[in-house]
Amino acid sequence: MAETVPAQTLEDRFEAVVAAEQRIEPRDWMPDAYRATLIRQIAQHAHSEIIGMQPEGNWLTRAPSLRRKAILLAKAQDEAGHGLYLYAAAETLGVDRAELTEKLISGRQKYSSIFNYPTLTFADVGVIGWLVDGAAICNQVPLCRCSYGPYARAMVRICKEESFHQRQGYELLMTLMRGTEAQRRMVQDAVDRWWWPSLMMFGPSDADSPNTARSMAWRIKRHSNDELRRRFVDMTVPQAEHLGVTLPDPELRWNEERGGWDFGEPDWSELTRVIHGQGPCNAQRVERRRTAHEDGAWVREAAVAYAAKRAAEAAGPTEASEATNVTEQENGK
Ligand SMILES: [Fe+2]
Ligand SMILES: [Fe+2]
């Protein structure tokens, strides 16, 4: 008979594994709140990958060349793949992908606020790659060391592709900047619109982020929102200089003492509005996702029917089919 392990011992073991920088795996005991936090975070991350295909998808049919169209298609497909790895990682925690999708389209689970902004010109495709995928990399590289094994492993693969996304965005912008005056203005306009929303991708300031401490203790999160935001700004300012664009922040200046860039405060009331559904494209994004989900119902039904058929075949011939075979033999077939 198996011995029952006291809860205290299980919790000690969990704490010891986390403290030793080892990974918690799906069959291991974990505190309920750890599981719930991970489900919420991974689902939100998966939803962001899937919804994130929409703003750029808006330009697939209007990409200016075959080459740009092929690159953009490949990127959008990568994002779909990221969503799938992440839904699979969430499922190891005992939730179902269908249930998570339902929560997304009914507004009970969120996705990154950045995808509620419109893509007005093709320069937005470049700026999304450079700034949005760039911010995603800052956020996600530390997640490769997250204490939950399936999430950490999914992130390793995702981060490799994100760095390709960032480079393709930067390369597109470099090309536009070498072009006409109108193209350079188009890039600057896109940077002006995306800069602040990109900074908001790191979430509220540390003072307003009550769950950070616990996530850091569990080694899900490795750095605070403000720390990651500073890291992003430090990485991006020299890239903006090289590109020849101005970042729309009059308070941006080098801090000799700290060895980093000081920058202005994002408009947090805007972040709150967008998170609560009042961004420029929230309704449109969710509606599009709902329609795509409904349009895909026949694929899911066909897959279930096929799986049932294969299972029935594997279970051996049924009485009815045996009877048919006997009849066929008697008829000399
Ligand atoms: Fe992605
Ligand atoms: Fe990406």
mmCIF file of N, CA and C in Angstrom, residues 143-190:
data_model
loop_
_atom_site.group_PDB
_atom_site.id
_atom_site.type_symbol
_atom_site.label_atom_id
_atom_site.label_comp_id
_atom_site.label_asym_id
_atom_site.label_seq_id
_atom_site.Cartn_x
_atom_site.Cartn_y
_atom_site.Cartn_z
ATOM 1 N N LEU A 143 12.124 33.856 -19.030
ATOM 2 C CA LEU A 143 11.156 32.765 -18.808
ATOM 3 C C LEU A 143 11.723 31.405 -19.224
ATOM 4 N N CYS A 144 12.808 31.405 -20.011
ATOM 5 C CA CYS A 144 13.459 30.134 -20.362
ATOM 6 C C CYS A 144 14.010 29.457 -19.105
ATOM 7 N N ARG A 145 14.162 30.223 -18.011
ATOM 8 C CA ARG A 145 14.648 29.655 -16.741
ATOM 9 C C ARG A 145 13.523 29.571 -15.712
ATOM 10 N N CYS A 146 12.290 29.664 -16.193
ATOM 11 C CA CYS A 146 11.132 29.600 -15.295
ATOM 12 C C CYS A 146 11.109 28.244 -14.576
ATOM 13 N N SER A 147 10.570 28.231 -13.348
ATOM 14 C CA SER A 147 10.613 26.987 -12.557
ATOM 15 C C SER A 147 9.696 25.886 -13.102
ATOM 16 N N TYR A 148 8.743 26.236 -13.958
ATOM 17 C CA TYR A 148 7.852 25.185 -14.467
ATOM 18 C C TYR A 148 8.399 24.639 -15.797
ATOM 19 N N GLY A 149 8.793 23.379 -15.791
ATOM 20 C CA GLY A 149 9.495 22.766 -16.922
ATOM 21 C C GLY A 149 8.856 22.966 -18.297
ATOM 22 N N PRO A 150 7.583 22.574 -18.483
ATOM 23 C CA PRO A 150 6.997 22.690 -19.827
ATOM 24 C C PRO A 150 6.961 24.126 -20.360
ATOM 25 N N TYR A 151 6.763 25.088 -19.465
ATOM 26 C CA TYR A 151 6.734 26.497 -19.895
ATOM 27 C C TYR A 151 8.147 26.931 -20.295
ATOM 28 N N ALA A 152 9.111 26.594 -19.453
ATOM 29 C CA ALA A 152 10.509 26.974 -19.725
ATOM 30 C C ALA A 152 10.968 26.392 -21.064
ATOM 31 N N ARG A 153 10.639 25.142 -21.316
ATOM 32 C CA ARG A 153 11.109 24.504 -22.557
ATOM 33 C C ARG A 153 10.421 25.102 -23.791
ATOM 34 N N ALA A 154 9.135 25.431 -23.651
ATOM 35 C CA ALA A 154 8.432 26.074 -24.776
ATOM 36 C C ALA A 154 9.100 27.414 -25.086
ATOM 37 N N MET A 155 9.507 28.125 -24.028
ATOM 38 C CA MET A 155 10.085 29.458 -24.226
ATOM 39 C C MET A 155 11.428 29.420 -24.941
ATOM 40 N N VAL A 156 12.187 28.360 -24.753
ATOM 41 C CA VAL A 156 13.494 28.268 -25.415
ATOM 42 C C VAL A 156 13.288 28.320 -26.931
ATOM 43 N N ARG A 157 12.356 27.538 -27.392
ATOM 44 C CA ARG A 157 12.093 27.477 -28.826
ATOM 45 C C ARG A 157 11.476 28.790 -29.331
ATOM 46 N N ILE A 158 10.544 29.318 -28.563
ATOM 47 C CA ILE A 158 9.870 30.557 -28.964
ATOM 48 C C ILE A 158 10.878 31.710 -29.073
ATOM 49 N N CYS A 159 11.776 31.807 -28.111
ATOM 50 C CA CYS A 159 12.729 32.932 -28.108
ATOM 51 C C CYS A 159 13.630 32.918 -29.337
ATOM 52 N N LYS A 160 14.002 31.747 -29.807
ATOM 53 C CA LYS A 160 14.840 31.682 -31.018
ATOM 54 C C LYS A 160 14.101 32.309 -32.184
ATOM 55 N N GLU A 161 12.800 32.028 -32.280
ATOM 56 C CA GLU A 161 12.032 32.584 -33.393
ATOM 57 C C GLU A 161 11.762 34.073 -33.200
ATOM 58 N N GLU A 162 11.578 34.487 -31.950
ATOM 59 C CA GLU A 162 11.334 35.914 -31.696
ATOM 60 C C GLU A 162 12.525 36.750 -32.136
ATOM 61 N N SER A 163 13.729 36.225 -31.984
ATOM 62 C CA SER A 163 14.868 37.055 -32.361
ATOM 63 C C SER A 163 14.919 37.203 -33.885
ATOM 64 N N PHE A 164 14.472 36.183 -34.615
ATOM 65 C CA PHE A 164 14.318 36.340 -36.075
ATOM 66 C C PHE A 164 13.266 37.417 -36.375
ATOM 67 N N HIS A 165 12.188 37.425 -35.627
ATOM 68 C CA HIS A 165 11.131 38.426 -35.857
ATOM 69 C C HIS A 165 11.665 39.836 -35.672
ATOM 70 N N GLN A 166 12.458 39.996 -34.621
ATOM 71 C CA GLN A 166 12.977 41.332 -34.354
ATOM 72 C C GLN A 166 13.910 41.775 -35.476
ATOM 73 N N ARG A 167 14.761 40.865 -35.926
ATOM 74 C CA ARG A 167 15.697 41.221 -37.003
ATOM 75 C C ARG A 167 14.977 41.546 -38.301
ATOM 76 N N GLN A 168 13.911 40.787 -38.607
ATOM 77 C CA GLN A 168 13.220 41.084 -39.859
ATOM 78 C C GLN A 168 12.562 42.460 -39.789
ATOM 79 N N GLY A 169 12.063 42.835 -38.595
ATOM 80 C CA GLY A 169 11.449 44.157 -38.437
ATOM 81 C C GLY A 169 12.481 45.254 -38.642
ATOM 82 N N TYR A 170 13.634 45.056 -38.017
ATOM 83 C CA TYR A 170 14.693 46.070 -38.094
ATOM 84 C C TYR A 170 15.199 46.200 -39.532
ATOM 85 N N GLU A 171 15.329 45.077 -40.205
ATOM 86 C CA GLU A 171 15.810 45.080 -41.596
ATOM 87 C C GLU A 171 14.808 45.802 -42.500
ATOM 88 N N LEU A 172 13.522 45.581 -42.250
ATOM 89 C CA LEU A 172 12.491 46.273 -43.032
ATOM 90 C C LEU A 172 12.590 47.792 -42.818
ATOM 91 N N LEU A 173 12.785 48.192 -41.541
ATOM 92 C CA LEU A 173 12.879 49.624 -41.238
ATOM 93 C C LEU A 173 14.136 50.239 -41.847
ATOM 94 N N MET A 174 15.247 49.509 -41.808
ATOM 95 C CA MET A 174 16.490 50.014 -42.422
ATOM 96 C C MET A 174 16.268 50.264 -43.917
ATOM 97 N N THR A 175 15.546 49.343 -44.550
ATOM 98 C CA THR A 175 15.269 49.486 -45.985
ATOM 99 C C THR A 175 14.422 50.735 -46.236
ATOM 100 N N LEU A 176 13.389 50.921 -45.416
ATOM 101 C CA LEU A 176 12.530 52.107 -45.581
ATOM 102 C C LEU A 176 13.328 53.390 -45.325
ATOM 103 N N MET A 177 14.215 53.363 -44.344
ATOM 104 C CA MET A 177 14.988 54.560 -44.000
ATOM 105 C C MET A 177 15.980 54.925 -45.112
ATOM 106 N N ARG A 178 16.370 53.944 -45.913
ATOM 107 C CA ARG A 178 17.254 54.233 -47.053
ATOM 108 C C ARG A 178 16.454 54.683 -48.277
ATOM 109 N N GLY A 179 15.118 54.703 -48.113
ATOM 110 C CA GLY A 179 14.244 55.023 -49.248
ATOM 111 C C GLY A 179 13.981 56.513 -49.391
ATOM 112 N N THR A 180 12.726 56.864 -49.652
ATOM 113 C CA THR A 180 12.364 58.263 -49.909
ATOM 114 C C THR A 180 12.064 58.991 -48.601
ATOM 115 N N GLU A 181 11.930 60.296 -48.704
ATOM 116 C CA GLU A 181 11.581 61.111 -47.545
ATOM 117 C C GLU A 181 10.225 60.648 -46.970
ATOM 118 N N ALA A 182 9.296 60.348 -47.873
ATOM 119 C CA ALA A 182 7.960 59.911 -47.435
ATOM 120 C C ALA A 182 8.057 58.596 -46.650
ATOM 121 N N GLN A 183 8.948 57.698 -47.088
ATOM 122 C CA GLN A 183 9.113 56.424 -46.375
ATOM 123 C C GLN A 183 9.724 56.661 -44.992
ATOM 124 N N ARG A 184 10.678 57.580 -44.920
ATOM 125 C CA ARG A 184 11.280 57.882 -43.601
ATOM 126 C C ARG A 184 10.234 58.486 -42.655
ATOM 127 N N ARG A 185 9.376 59.331 -43.207
ATOM 128 C CA ARG A 185 8.316 59.931 -42.367
ATOM 129 C C ARG A 185 7.349 58.850 -41.877
ATOM 130 N N MET A 186 7.102 57.888 -42.752
ATOM 131 C CA MET A 186 6.189 56.793 -42.404
ATOM 132 C C MET A 186 6.764 55.969 -41.228
ATOM 133 N N VAL A 187 8.077 55.740 -41.265
ATOM 134 C CA VAL A 187 8.722 54.997 -40.168
ATOM 135 C C VAL A 187 8.628 55.802 -38.872
ATOM 136 N N GLN A 188 8.944 57.106 -38.951
ATOM 137 C CA GLN A 188 8.919 57.939 -37.744
ATOM 138 C C GLN A 188 7.505 57.975 -37.146
ATOM 139 N N ASP A 189 6.509 58.081 -38.014
ATOM 140 C CA ASP A 189 5.122 58.106 -37.541
ATOM 141 C C ASP A 189 4.772 56.792 -36.821
ATOM 142 N N ALA A 190 5.230 55.673 -37.387
ATOM 143 C CA ALA A 190 4.947 54.372 -36.749
ATOM 144 C C ALA A 190 5.658 54.274 -35.404
#
